[in-house]
Amino acid sequence: MTLKIDVNDLYSAEAQAAFLPTEQDLQTWYREVEQRLDGDYHVSVTYVTPEYMQELNGQYRGKDYATNVLSFEFMGDEHEAQAFGFTELGDLIICPPVLEREAKEQEKPLEHHWTHICLHGLLHLLGYDHIEPEDAVEMEGKEKELLAQLGIPDPYRDDEKIRESLE
């Protein structure tokens, strides 16, 4: 069971981020998920500017603002998904300035918020969602469990600002 991660940085060439996770950071954060997978998988993580994130969020979700993370499941057929020996999960697009702003507003350590959002996006690629209340409870429970194993406290704390940032 392997989770191969590729990191693409389309952000830092234009601006300086307070923190950008490395492939090693992501490997550490995703280790618990990886141990539960049956097979070998690949995910691409790309850091983007707020302008580009706003464009993507508008195009794919009809929302005219930059969000923290967008998850795009792989849409090819099974043969294409396994073309390189790994099953392609999809792409995570992450906007560092949005995460930095949210962490400050929510009074959370920046690295904790990054960890949460990266896990949140990966869980979307694995089929979890939070549109329906019962699905949200399941997904949030999985996030809390994975974060606790990394020593990170419950990111939700019944804080409406946090829930709104994930919508």
PDB file of C-alpha atoms in Angstrom:
ATOM      1  CA  MET A   1       0.000   0.000   0.000  1.00  0.00           C
ATOM      2  CA  THR A   2       1.593   3.184  -1.222  1.00  0.00           C
ATOM      3  CA  LEU A   3       0.319   6.701  -1.698  1.00  0.00           C
ATOM      4  CA  LYS A   4       2.516   8.518  -4.210  1.00  0.00           C
ATOM      5  CA  ILE A   5       2.282  12.302  -3.952  1.00  0.00           C
ATOM      6  CA  ASP A   6       3.400  14.898  -6.474  1.00  0.00           C
ATOM      7  CA  VAL A   7       3.586  18.527  -5.355  1.00  0.00           C
ATOM      8  CA  ASN A   8       3.279  21.345  -7.883  1.00  0.00           C
ATOM      9  CA  ASP A   9       3.881  24.908  -6.770  1.00  0.00           C
ATOM     10  CA  LEU A  10       2.208  27.509  -8.970  1.00  0.00           C
ATOM     11  CA  TYR A  11       2.042  29.941  -6.073  1.00  0.00           C
ATOM     12  CA  SER A  12       5.433  30.763  -4.548  1.00  0.00           C
ATOM     13  CA  ALA A  13       6.928  32.032  -7.800  1.00  0.00           C
ATOM     14  CA  GLU A  14       4.515  34.976  -7.476  1.00  0.00           C
ATOM     15  CA  ALA A  15       4.398  35.426  -3.703  1.00  0.00           C
ATOM     16  CA  GLN A  16       5.897  34.266  -0.452  1.00  0.00           C
ATOM     17  CA  ALA A  17       3.856  31.863   1.659  1.00  0.00           C
ATOM     18  CA  ALA A  18       4.258  31.682   5.421  1.00  0.00           C
ATOM     19  CA  PHE A  19       4.309  27.885   5.093  1.00  0.00           C
ATOM     20  CA  LEU A  20       4.117  25.440   2.197  1.00  0.00           C
ATOM     21  CA  PRO A  21       4.062  21.726   2.960  1.00  0.00           C
ATOM     22  CA  THR A  22       6.709  19.628   1.292  1.00  0.00           C
ATOM     23  CA  GLU A  23       6.139  16.179  -0.152  1.00  0.00           C
ATOM     24  CA  GLN A  24       7.592  14.828   3.109  1.00  0.00           C
ATOM     25  CA  ASP A  25       5.049  16.814   5.170  1.00  0.00           C
ATOM     26  CA  LEU A  26       2.229  15.395   3.073  1.00  0.00           C
ATOM     27  CA  GLN A  27       3.648  11.868   3.352  1.00  0.00           C
ATOM     28  CA  THR A  28       3.670  12.239   7.140  1.00  0.00           C
ATOM     29  CA  TRP A  29       0.131  13.599   7.263  1.00  0.00           C
ATOM     30  CA  TYR A  30      -1.203  10.962   4.890  1.00  0.00           C
ATOM     31  CA  ARG A  31       0.576   7.981   6.497  1.00  0.00           C
ATOM     32  CA  GLU A  32      -2.481   6.868   8.507  1.00  0.00           C
ATOM     33  CA  VAL A  33      -4.680   7.057   5.419  1.00  0.00           C
ATOM     34  CA  GLU A  34      -2.096   5.190   3.358  1.00  0.00           C
ATOM     35  CA  GLN A  35      -2.049   2.304   5.846  1.00  0.00           C
ATOM     36  CA  ARG A  36      -5.781   1.813   5.294  1.00  0.00           C
ATOM     37  CA  LEU A  37      -5.618   1.701   1.500  1.00  0.00           C
ATOM     38  CA  ASP A  38      -5.675  -1.541  -0.415  1.00  0.00           C
ATOM     39  CA  GLY A  39      -3.313  -0.961  -3.310  1.00  0.00           C
ATOM     40  CA  ASP A  40      -1.077   1.760  -4.687  1.00  0.00           C
ATOM     41  CA  TYR A  41      -2.467   5.245  -5.314  1.00  0.00           C
ATOM     42  CA  HIS A  42      -1.342   8.601  -6.663  1.00  0.00           C
ATOM     43  CA  VAL A  43      -2.495  12.123  -5.817  1.00  0.00           C
ATOM     44  CA  SER A  44      -1.313  15.453  -7.180  1.00  0.00           C
ATOM     45  CA  VAL A  45      -1.237  18.501  -4.885  1.00  0.00           C
ATOM     46  CA  THR A  46      -0.946  21.951  -6.460  1.00  0.00           C
ATOM     47  CA  TYR A  47      -0.544  25.297  -4.677  1.00  0.00           C
ATOM     48  CA  VAL A  48      -2.159  28.225  -6.508  1.00  0.00           C
ATOM     49  CA  THR A  49      -2.750  31.958  -6.223  1.00  0.00           C
ATOM     50  CA  PRO A  50      -6.049  33.365  -4.911  1.00  0.00           C
ATOM     51  CA  GLU A  51      -6.874  34.668  -8.383  1.00  0.00           C
ATOM     52  CA  TYR A  52      -6.511  31.252  -9.962  1.00  0.00           C
ATOM     53  CA  MET A  53      -8.405  29.571  -7.112  1.00  0.00           C
ATOM     54  CA  GLN A  54     -11.251  32.059  -7.517  1.00  0.00           C
ATOM     55  CA  GLU A  55     -11.363  31.282 -11.232  1.00  0.00           C
ATOM     56  CA  LEU A  56     -11.494  27.520 -10.581  1.00  0.00           C
ATOM     57  CA  ASN A  57     -14.073  27.872  -7.797  1.00  0.00           C
ATOM     58  CA  GLY A  58     -16.260  29.950 -10.108  1.00  0.00           C
ATOM     59  CA  GLN A  59     -15.891  27.587 -13.028  1.00  0.00           C
ATOM     60  CA  TYR A  60     -16.477  24.326 -11.141  1.00  0.00           C
ATOM     61  CA  ARG A  61     -18.619  25.324  -8.169  1.00  0.00           C
ATOM     62  CA  GLY A  62     -20.273  28.560  -9.311  1.00  0.00           C
ATOM     63  CA  LYS A  63     -18.790  30.469  -6.355  1.00  0.00           C
ATOM     64  CA  ASP A  64     -17.000  33.755  -6.990  1.00  0.00           C
ATOM     65  CA  TYR A  65     -14.299  33.643  -4.321  1.00  0.00           C
ATOM     66  CA  ALA A  66     -11.047  31.861  -3.585  1.00  0.00           C
ATOM     67  CA  THR A  67     -11.602  28.819  -1.395  1.00  0.00           C
ATOM     68  CA  ASN A  68      -9.030  26.863   0.621  1.00  0.00           C
ATOM     69  CA  VAL A  69      -9.054  23.533  -1.272  1.00  0.00           C
ATOM     70  CA  LEU A  70     -10.698  22.014  -4.303  1.00  0.00           C
ATOM     71  CA  SER A  71     -10.663  18.272  -4.910  1.00  0.00           C
ATOM     72  CA  PHE A  72     -10.934  16.921  -8.437  1.00  0.00           C
ATOM     73  CA  GLU A  73     -11.461  13.178  -8.629  1.00  0.00           C
ATOM     74  CA  PHE A  74      -9.794  11.390 -11.525  1.00  0.00           C
ATOM     75  CA  MET A  75     -12.387  11.140 -14.306  1.00  0.00           C
ATOM     76  CA  GLY A  76     -10.760   8.641 -16.677  1.00  0.00           C
ATOM     77  CA  ASP A  77     -11.621   4.989 -17.020  1.00  0.00           C
ATOM     78  CA  GLU A  78     -10.112   2.220 -14.876  1.00  0.00           C
ATOM     79  CA  HIS A  79      -7.393   1.421 -17.435  1.00  0.00           C
ATOM     80  CA  GLU A  80      -6.298   5.082 -17.563  1.00  0.00           C
ATOM     81  CA  ALA A  81      -6.455   5.337 -13.768  1.00  0.00           C
ATOM     82  CA  GLN A  82      -3.936   2.502 -13.417  1.00  0.00           C
ATOM     83  CA  ALA A  83      -1.711   3.302 -16.401  1.00  0.00           C
ATOM     84  CA  PHE A  84       1.467   3.820 -14.357  1.00  0.00           C
ATOM     85  CA  GLY A  85       1.033   1.108 -11.737  1.00  0.00           C
ATOM     86  CA  PHE A  86      -0.769   3.433  -9.341  1.00  0.00           C
ATOM     87  CA  THR A  87      -4.490   4.089  -9.174  1.00  0.00           C
ATOM     88  CA  GLU A  88      -4.975   7.785  -9.867  1.00  0.00           C
ATOM     89  CA  LEU A  89      -7.111   9.446  -7.176  1.00  0.00           C
ATOM     90  CA  GLY A  90      -7.090  12.961  -8.600  1.00  0.00           C
ATOM     91  CA  ASP A  91      -5.896  16.459  -7.858  1.00  0.00           C
ATOM     92  CA  LEU A  92      -5.962  18.694  -4.807  1.00  0.00           C
ATOM     93  CA  ILE A  93      -5.728  22.405  -5.559  1.00  0.00           C
ATOM     94  CA  ILE A  94      -4.806  24.466  -2.474  1.00  0.00           C
ATOM     95  CA  CYS A  95      -4.602  28.233  -2.001  1.00  0.00           C
ATOM     96  CA  PRO A  96      -1.960  29.151   0.640  1.00  0.00           C
ATOM     97  CA  PRO A  97      -3.178  32.730   1.331  1.00  0.00           C
ATOM     98  CA  VAL A  98      -6.684  31.466   2.083  1.00  0.00           C
ATOM     99  CA  LEU A  99      -5.312  28.892   4.532  1.00  0.00           C
ATOM    100  CA  GLU A 100      -3.146  31.555   6.181  1.00  0.00           C
ATOM    101  CA  ARG A 101      -6.118  33.900   6.577  1.00  0.00           C
ATOM    102  CA  GLU A 102      -8.367  31.137   7.939  1.00  0.00           C
ATOM    103  CA  ALA A 103      -5.776  29.942  10.448  1.00  0.00           C
ATOM    104  CA  LYS A 104      -5.408  33.482  11.762  1.00  0.00           C
ATOM    105  CA  GLU A 105      -9.195  34.060  11.930  1.00  0.00           C
ATOM    106  CA  GLN A 106      -9.749  30.694  13.620  1.00  0.00           C
ATOM    107  CA  GLU A 107      -6.782  31.213  15.958  1.00  0.00           C
ATOM    108  CA  LYS A 108      -5.226  27.900  14.943  1.00  0.00           C
ATOM    109  CA  PRO A 109      -1.568  27.072  14.289  1.00  0.00           C
ATOM    110  CA  LEU A 110      -0.960  27.403  10.555  1.00  0.00           C
ATOM    111  CA  GLU A 111       0.594  23.945  10.199  1.00  0.00           C
ATOM    112  CA  HIS A 112      -2.407  22.398  11.990  1.00  0.00           C
ATOM    113  CA  HIS A 113      -4.784  24.075   9.570  1.00  0.00           C
ATOM    114  CA  TRP A 114      -2.700  22.958   6.583  1.00  0.00           C
ATOM    115  CA  THR A 115      -2.731  19.394   7.886  1.00  0.00           C
ATOM    116  CA  HIS A 116      -6.504  19.487   8.352  1.00  0.00           C
ATOM    117  CA  ILE A 117      -7.228  20.928   4.906  1.00  0.00           C
ATOM    118  CA  CYS A 118      -4.849  18.519   3.159  1.00  0.00           C
ATOM    119  CA  LEU A 119      -6.510  15.559   4.898  1.00  0.00           C
ATOM    120  CA  HIS A 120      -9.949  17.031   4.175  1.00  0.00           C
ATOM    121  CA  GLY A 121      -9.139  17.216   0.458  1.00  0.00           C
ATOM    122  CA  LEU A 122      -7.714  13.688   0.360  1.00  0.00           C
ATOM    123  CA  LEU A 123     -10.826  12.318   2.055  1.00  0.00           C
ATOM    124  CA  HIS A 124     -12.913  13.945  -0.692  1.00  0.00           C
ATOM    125  CA  LEU A 125     -10.813  12.093  -3.284  1.00  0.00           C
ATOM    126  CA  LEU A 126     -11.485   8.867  -1.373  1.00  0.00           C
ATOM    127  CA  GLY A 127     -15.235   9.417  -1.631  1.00  0.00           C
ATOM    128  CA  TYR A 128     -16.114  11.267   1.580  1.00  0.00           C
ATOM    129  CA  ASP A 129     -18.365  14.319   1.463  1.00  0.00           C
ATOM    130  CA  HIS A 130     -20.094  16.736   3.834  1.00  0.00           C
ATOM    131  CA  ILE A 131     -23.132  17.915   1.890  1.00  0.00           C
ATOM    132  CA  GLU A 132     -25.663  15.821   3.804  1.00  0.00           C
ATOM    133  CA  PRO A 133     -25.561  16.099   7.627  1.00  0.00           C
ATOM    134  CA  GLU A 134     -24.949  12.375   8.189  1.00  0.00           C
ATOM    135  CA  ASP A 135     -22.107  12.427   5.644  1.00  0.00           C
ATOM    136  CA  ALA A 136     -20.624  15.506   7.340  1.00  0.00           C
ATOM    137  CA  VAL A 137     -20.650  13.716  10.706  1.00  0.00           C
ATOM    138  CA  GLU A 138     -18.849  10.735   9.172  1.00  0.00           C
ATOM    139  CA  MET A 139     -16.267  12.863   7.352  1.00  0.00           C
ATOM    140  CA  GLU A 140     -15.598  15.148  10.316  1.00  0.00           C
ATOM    141  CA  GLY A 141     -15.216  12.093  12.551  1.00  0.00           C
ATOM    142  CA  LYS A 142     -12.627  10.641  10.181  1.00  0.00           C
ATOM    143  CA  GLU A 143     -10.780  13.992  10.069  1.00  0.00           C
ATOM    144  CA  LYS A 144     -10.753  14.280  13.876  1.00  0.00           C
ATOM    145  CA  GLU A 145      -9.476  10.708  14.195  1.00  0.00           C
ATOM    146  CA  LEU A 146      -6.645  11.210  11.700  1.00  0.00           C
ATOM    147  CA  LEU A 147      -5.670  14.586  13.158  1.00  0.00           C
ATOM    148  CA  ALA A 148      -5.674  13.215  16.715  1.00  0.00           C
ATOM    149  CA  GLN A 149      -3.201  10.535  15.605  1.00  0.00           C
ATOM    150  CA  LEU A 150      -0.941  13.409  14.514  1.00  0.00           C
ATOM    151  CA  GLY A 151      -1.383  15.208  17.844  1.00  0.00           C
ATOM    152  CA  ILE A 152      -3.657  17.905  16.374  1.00  0.00           C
ATOM    153  CA  PRO A 153      -6.785  18.905  18.318  1.00  0.00           C
ATOM    154  CA  ASP A 154     -10.346  18.856  16.965  1.00  0.00           C
ATOM    155  CA  PRO A 155     -10.402  21.508  14.221  1.00  0.00           C
ATOM    156  CA  TYR A 156     -14.146  22.075  14.453  1.00  0.00           C
ATOM    157  CA  ARG A 157     -14.622  23.115  18.079  1.00  0.00           C
ATOM    158  CA  ASP A 158     -18.240  23.964  17.201  1.00  0.00           C
ATOM    159  CA  ASP A 159     -16.891  27.051  15.478  1.00  0.00           C
ATOM    160  CA  GLU A 160     -19.170  28.214  12.648  1.00  0.00           C
ATOM    161  CA  LYS A 161     -16.310  30.082  10.943  1.00  0.00           C
ATOM    162  CA  ILE A 162     -14.477  26.796  10.483  1.00  0.00           C
ATOM    163  CA  ARG A 163     -17.492  25.012   9.006  1.00  0.00           C
ATOM    164  CA  GLU A 164     -18.153  27.928   6.639  1.00  0.00           C
ATOM    165  CA  SER A 165     -14.587  27.825   5.346  1.00  0.00           C
ATOM    166  CA  LEU A 166     -15.092  24.226   4.194  1.00  0.00           C
ATOM    167  CA  GLU A 167     -18.273  24.970   2.234  1.00  0.00           C
TER     168      GLU A 167
END
